């Protein structure tokens, strides 16, 4: 039960609010809190509750080249998906489902989200295409709330 937060927009003064968002969700993930500026328009906040991979290597946000993500939930079929991704394609450094999401996106693009079975909320930034994805499981078990503030 992690807590995820993101602020996206050109008004970087809004980035000051990320501390408040992360602090208000500390009860959702007391094992680690991170705030990472992804680029000049995007900042991620994450509160982690360690469940699958207990190592600090699995702390979020997860990034690889120009792709970054934060995630809350559980991908039930992550082991099967991990096996489907060739070791020659991606070298896994953790045992967590978050890294499987990242590797899946690298391999299949946005089609990867259809492969996931579970309960999840994912925010993923693809710096190559300049797209921000906000994805939740089909049943909405892990909801993904968002708001527009002005044009942001």
PDB file of C-alpha atoms in Angstrom:
ATOM      1  CA  UNK A   1       0.000   0.000   0.000  1.00  0.00           C
ATOM      2  CA  UNK A   2       2.344   2.724  -1.255  1.00  0.00           C
ATOM      3  CA  UNK A   3       1.494   6.372  -1.738  1.00  0.00           C
ATOM      4  CA  UNK A   4       2.223   7.992  -5.089  1.00  0.00           C
ATOM      5  CA  UNK A   5       2.183  11.685  -5.994  1.00  0.00           C
ATOM      6  CA  UNK A   6       3.067  13.592  -9.126  1.00  0.00           C
ATOM      7  CA  UNK A   7       2.914  17.224 -10.179  1.00  0.00           C
ATOM      8  CA  UNK A   8       3.074  17.941 -13.897  1.00  0.00           C
ATOM      9  CA  UNK A   9       3.015  21.355 -15.531  1.00  0.00           C
ATOM     10  CA  UNK A  10       4.966  24.431 -16.438  1.00  0.00           C
ATOM     11  CA  UNK A  11       4.302  26.224 -13.143  1.00  0.00           C
ATOM     12  CA  UNK A  12       7.267  24.951 -11.163  1.00  0.00           C
ATOM     13  CA  UNK A  13       6.068  26.869  -8.075  1.00  0.00           C
ATOM     14  CA  UNK A  14       3.478  24.075  -7.739  1.00  0.00           C
ATOM     15  CA  UNK A  15       6.389  21.726  -7.041  1.00  0.00           C
ATOM     16  CA  UNK A  16       6.430  23.070  -3.479  1.00  0.00           C
ATOM     17  CA  UNK A  17       3.191  21.141  -2.925  1.00  0.00           C
ATOM     18  CA  UNK A  18       4.887  17.766  -3.459  1.00  0.00           C
ATOM     19  CA  UNK A  19       6.312  17.826   0.080  1.00  0.00           C
ATOM     20  CA  UNK A  20       2.798  18.250   1.462  1.00  0.00           C
ATOM     21  CA  UNK A  21       1.460  15.393  -0.692  1.00  0.00           C
ATOM     22  CA  UNK A  22       4.249  13.022   0.336  1.00  0.00           C
ATOM     23  CA  UNK A  23       3.981  13.950   4.018  1.00  0.00           C
ATOM     24  CA  UNK A  24       0.205  13.411   4.014  1.00  0.00           C
ATOM     25  CA  UNK A  25       0.696   9.877   2.642  1.00  0.00           C
ATOM     26  CA  UNK A  26       3.530   8.713   4.901  1.00  0.00           C
ATOM     27  CA  UNK A  27       1.147   6.255   6.587  1.00  0.00           C
ATOM     28  CA  UNK A  28       0.751   4.487   3.215  1.00  0.00           C
ATOM     29  CA  UNK A  29       4.439   3.719   2.984  1.00  0.00           C
ATOM     30  CA  UNK A  30       6.563   4.202   6.078  1.00  0.00           C
ATOM     31  CA  UNK A  31       9.597   2.259   4.752  1.00  0.00           C
ATOM     32  CA  UNK A  32      10.902   4.934   2.373  1.00  0.00           C
ATOM     33  CA  UNK A  33       9.940   8.348   1.046  1.00  0.00           C
ATOM     34  CA  UNK A  34      11.408   9.856  -2.101  1.00  0.00           C
ATOM     35  CA  UNK A  35      10.852  13.045  -4.056  1.00  0.00           C
ATOM     36  CA  UNK A  36      12.499  13.175  -7.470  1.00  0.00           C
ATOM     37  CA  UNK A  37      12.443  15.945 -10.039  1.00  0.00           C
ATOM     38  CA  UNK A  38      12.112  14.071 -13.328  1.00  0.00           C
ATOM     39  CA  UNK A  39      12.443  17.189 -15.510  1.00  0.00           C
ATOM     40  CA  UNK A  40      11.567  20.879 -15.370  1.00  0.00           C
ATOM     41  CA  UNK A  41       7.838  20.073 -15.738  1.00  0.00           C
ATOM     42  CA  UNK A  42       7.461  16.923 -13.655  1.00  0.00           C
ATOM     43  CA  UNK A  43       8.170  15.808 -10.114  1.00  0.00           C
ATOM     44  CA  UNK A  44       7.370  12.424  -8.521  1.00  0.00           C
ATOM     45  CA  UNK A  45       6.799  11.643  -4.854  1.00  0.00           C
ATOM     46  CA  UNK A  46       6.633   8.133  -3.449  1.00  0.00           C
ATOM     47  CA  UNK A  47       6.008   6.545  -0.049  1.00  0.00           C
ATOM     48  CA  UNK A  48       6.971   2.880  -0.039  1.00  0.00           C
ATOM     49  CA  UNK A  49       5.650  -0.040   1.934  1.00  0.00           C
ATOM     50  CA  UNK A  50       8.074  -2.925   1.340  1.00  0.00           C
ATOM     51  CA  UNK A  51       6.211  -6.108   0.410  1.00  0.00           C
ATOM     52  CA  UNK A  52       7.712  -8.027  -2.537  1.00  0.00           C
ATOM     53  CA  UNK A  53      11.387  -7.016  -2.686  1.00  0.00           C
ATOM     54  CA  UNK A  54      12.546  -5.836   0.733  1.00  0.00           C
ATOM     55  CA  UNK A  55      15.806  -4.341  -0.548  1.00  0.00           C
ATOM     56  CA  UNK A  56      16.387  -0.617  -0.985  1.00  0.00           C
ATOM     57  CA  UNK A  57      17.145  -1.249  -4.682  1.00  0.00           C
ATOM     58  CA  UNK A  58      13.388  -1.486  -5.174  1.00  0.00           C
ATOM     59  CA  UNK A  59      12.716   2.035  -3.852  1.00  0.00           C
ATOM     60  CA  UNK A  60      10.854   4.286  -6.248  1.00  0.00           C
ATOM     61  CA  UNK A  61      10.740   6.249  -8.512  1.00  0.00           C
ATOM     62  CA  UNK A  62      12.193   3.738 -10.961  1.00  0.00           C
ATOM     63  CA  UNK A  63      14.041   5.140 -13.952  1.00  0.00           C
ATOM     64  CA  UNK A  64      15.805   3.735 -16.958  1.00  0.00           C
ATOM     65  CA  UNK A  65      17.211   6.098 -19.567  1.00  0.00           C
ATOM     66  CA  UNK A  66      14.335   8.522 -20.316  1.00  0.00           C
ATOM     67  CA  UNK A  67      11.552   6.504 -18.673  1.00  0.00           C
ATOM     68  CA  UNK A  68      10.477   6.994 -15.047  1.00  0.00           C
ATOM     69  CA  UNK A  69       7.602   5.590 -13.046  1.00  0.00           C
ATOM     70  CA  UNK A  70       5.945   5.390  -9.672  1.00  0.00           C
ATOM     71  CA  UNK A  71       3.560   2.631  -8.749  1.00  0.00           C
ATOM     72  CA  UNK A  72       1.167   1.494  -6.050  1.00  0.00           C
ATOM     73  CA  UNK A  73      -0.323  -1.965  -5.940  1.00  0.00           C
ATOM     74  CA  UNK A  74       0.555  -5.485  -6.975  1.00  0.00           C
ATOM     75  CA  UNK A  75       1.042  -7.054 -10.392  1.00  0.00           C
ATOM     76  CA  UNK A  76      -0.041 -10.640  -9.729  1.00  0.00           C
ATOM     77  CA  UNK A  77       1.466 -12.041 -12.933  1.00  0.00           C
ATOM     78  CA  UNK A  78       4.790 -10.177 -12.748  1.00  0.00           C
ATOM     79  CA  UNK A  79       6.842 -13.391 -12.504  1.00  0.00           C
ATOM     80  CA  UNK A  80       5.311 -14.727 -15.722  1.00  0.00           C
ATOM     81  CA  UNK A  81       5.858 -11.401 -17.496  1.00  0.00           C
ATOM     82  CA  UNK A  82       9.432 -11.260 -16.223  1.00  0.00           C
ATOM     83  CA  UNK A  83      10.081 -14.716 -17.715  1.00  0.00           C
ATOM     84  CA  UNK A  84       8.551 -13.555 -21.007  1.00  0.00           C
ATOM     85  CA  UNK A  85      11.052 -10.697 -21.205  1.00  0.00           C
ATOM     86  CA  UNK A  86      14.295 -12.136 -22.477  1.00  0.00           C
ATOM     87  CA  UNK A  87      17.367 -11.785 -20.271  1.00  0.00           C
ATOM     88  CA  UNK A  88      19.111 -10.539 -23.406  1.00  0.00           C
ATOM     89  CA  UNK A  89      16.562  -7.725 -23.632  1.00  0.00           C
ATOM     90  CA  UNK A  90      16.642  -6.372 -20.072  1.00  0.00           C
ATOM     91  CA  UNK A  91      18.919  -7.131 -17.123  1.00  0.00           C
ATOM     92  CA  UNK A  92      16.797  -7.119 -13.951  1.00  0.00           C
ATOM     93  CA  UNK A  93      18.446  -5.710 -10.825  1.00  0.00           C
ATOM     94  CA  UNK A  94      15.596  -6.362  -8.358  1.00  0.00           C
ATOM     95  CA  UNK A  95      12.914  -8.927  -7.575  1.00  0.00           C
ATOM     96  CA  UNK A  96      10.108  -6.343  -7.545  1.00  0.00           C
ATOM     97  CA  UNK A  97       7.076  -5.993  -9.759  1.00  0.00           C
ATOM     98  CA  UNK A  98       7.876  -2.303 -10.321  1.00  0.00           C
ATOM     99  CA  UNK A  99      10.927  -3.139 -12.384  1.00  0.00           C
ATOM    100  CA  UNK A 100       8.836  -5.597 -14.411  1.00  0.00           C
ATOM    101  CA  UNK A 101       6.453  -2.727 -15.249  1.00  0.00           C
ATOM    102  CA  UNK A 102       9.402  -0.659 -16.449  1.00  0.00           C
ATOM    103  CA  UNK A 103      10.921  -3.472 -18.526  1.00  0.00           C
ATOM    104  CA  UNK A 104       7.494  -4.306 -19.970  1.00  0.00           C
ATOM    105  CA  UNK A 105       6.985  -0.717 -21.070  1.00  0.00           C
ATOM    106  CA  UNK A 106      10.433  -0.649 -22.670  1.00  0.00           C
ATOM    107  CA  UNK A 107       9.627  -3.856 -24.575  1.00  0.00           C
ATOM    108  CA  UNK A 108       5.960  -3.358 -25.546  1.00  0.00           C
ATOM    109  CA  UNK A 109       5.228   0.343 -25.076  1.00  0.00           C
ATOM    110  CA  UNK A 110       1.773   1.277 -23.825  1.00  0.00           C
ATOM    111  CA  UNK A 111       0.472  -2.162 -24.885  1.00  0.00           C
ATOM    112  CA  UNK A 112       2.207  -3.493 -21.758  1.00  0.00           C
ATOM    113  CA  UNK A 113      -0.579  -2.167 -19.535  1.00  0.00           C
ATOM    114  CA  UNK A 114      -2.977  -4.720 -21.054  1.00  0.00           C
ATOM    115  CA  UNK A 115      -0.671  -7.555 -19.929  1.00  0.00           C
ATOM    116  CA  UNK A 116      -0.904  -6.718 -16.225  1.00  0.00           C
ATOM    117  CA  UNK A 117      -3.230  -8.630 -13.930  1.00  0.00           C
ATOM    118  CA  UNK A 118      -3.591  -7.152 -10.492  1.00  0.00           C
ATOM    119  CA  UNK A 119      -4.510  -4.052  -8.581  1.00  0.00           C
ATOM    120  CA  UNK A 120      -2.425  -1.034  -9.454  1.00  0.00           C
ATOM    121  CA  UNK A 121      -2.059   2.638 -10.081  1.00  0.00           C
ATOM    122  CA  UNK A 122       0.901   3.669 -12.239  1.00  0.00           C
ATOM    123  CA  UNK A 123       2.273   7.055 -13.273  1.00  0.00           C
ATOM    124  CA  UNK A 124       4.855   6.696 -16.041  1.00  0.00           C
ATOM    125  CA  UNK A 125       6.807   9.377 -17.906  1.00  0.00           C
ATOM    126  CA  UNK A 126       8.308   8.586 -21.294  1.00  0.00           C
ATOM    127  CA  UNK A 127      10.854  11.298 -21.995  1.00  0.00           C
ATOM    128  CA  UNK A 128      11.400  10.007 -25.531  1.00  0.00           C
ATOM    129  CA  UNK A 129       7.797  10.676 -26.575  1.00  0.00           C
ATOM    130  CA  UNK A 130       7.117  13.363 -23.937  1.00  0.00           C
ATOM    131  CA  UNK A 131       4.018  11.477 -22.743  1.00  0.00           C
ATOM    132  CA  UNK A 132       2.747  11.057 -19.199  1.00  0.00           C
ATOM    133  CA  UNK A 133       0.657   7.945 -18.557  1.00  0.00           C
ATOM    134  CA  UNK A 134      -1.654   7.648 -15.564  1.00  0.00           C
ATOM    135  CA  UNK A 135      -2.949   4.077 -15.494  1.00  0.00           C
ATOM    136  CA  UNK A 136      -5.066   2.112 -13.058  1.00  0.00           C
ATOM    137  CA  UNK A 137      -6.276  -1.451 -12.908  1.00  0.00           C
ATOM    138  CA  UNK A 138      -9.435  -2.258 -14.853  1.00  0.00           C
ATOM    139  CA  UNK A 139     -11.614  -2.547 -11.740  1.00  0.00           C
ATOM    140  CA  UNK A 140     -10.316   0.591 -10.048  1.00  0.00           C
ATOM    141  CA  UNK A 141      -9.201  -1.268  -6.951  1.00  0.00           C
ATOM    142  CA  UNK A 142      -6.233   1.111  -6.729  1.00  0.00           C
ATOM    143  CA  UNK A 143      -7.752   4.391  -7.896  1.00  0.00           C
ATOM    144  CA  UNK A 144      -5.732   7.112  -9.572  1.00  0.00           C
ATOM    145  CA  UNK A 145      -6.948  10.598  -8.676  1.00  0.00           C
ATOM    146  CA  UNK A 146      -5.900  13.664 -10.624  1.00  0.00           C
ATOM    147  CA  UNK A 147      -6.771  17.336 -10.771  1.00  0.00           C
ATOM    148  CA  UNK A 148      -6.272  20.271 -13.066  1.00  0.00           C
ATOM    149  CA  UNK A 149      -5.206  23.530 -11.423  1.00  0.00           C
ATOM    150  CA  UNK A 150      -5.728  26.264 -13.983  1.00  0.00           C
ATOM    151  CA  UNK A 151      -4.083  24.976 -17.165  1.00  0.00           C
ATOM    152  CA  UNK A 152      -1.776  22.669 -15.231  1.00  0.00           C
TER     153      UNK A 152
END
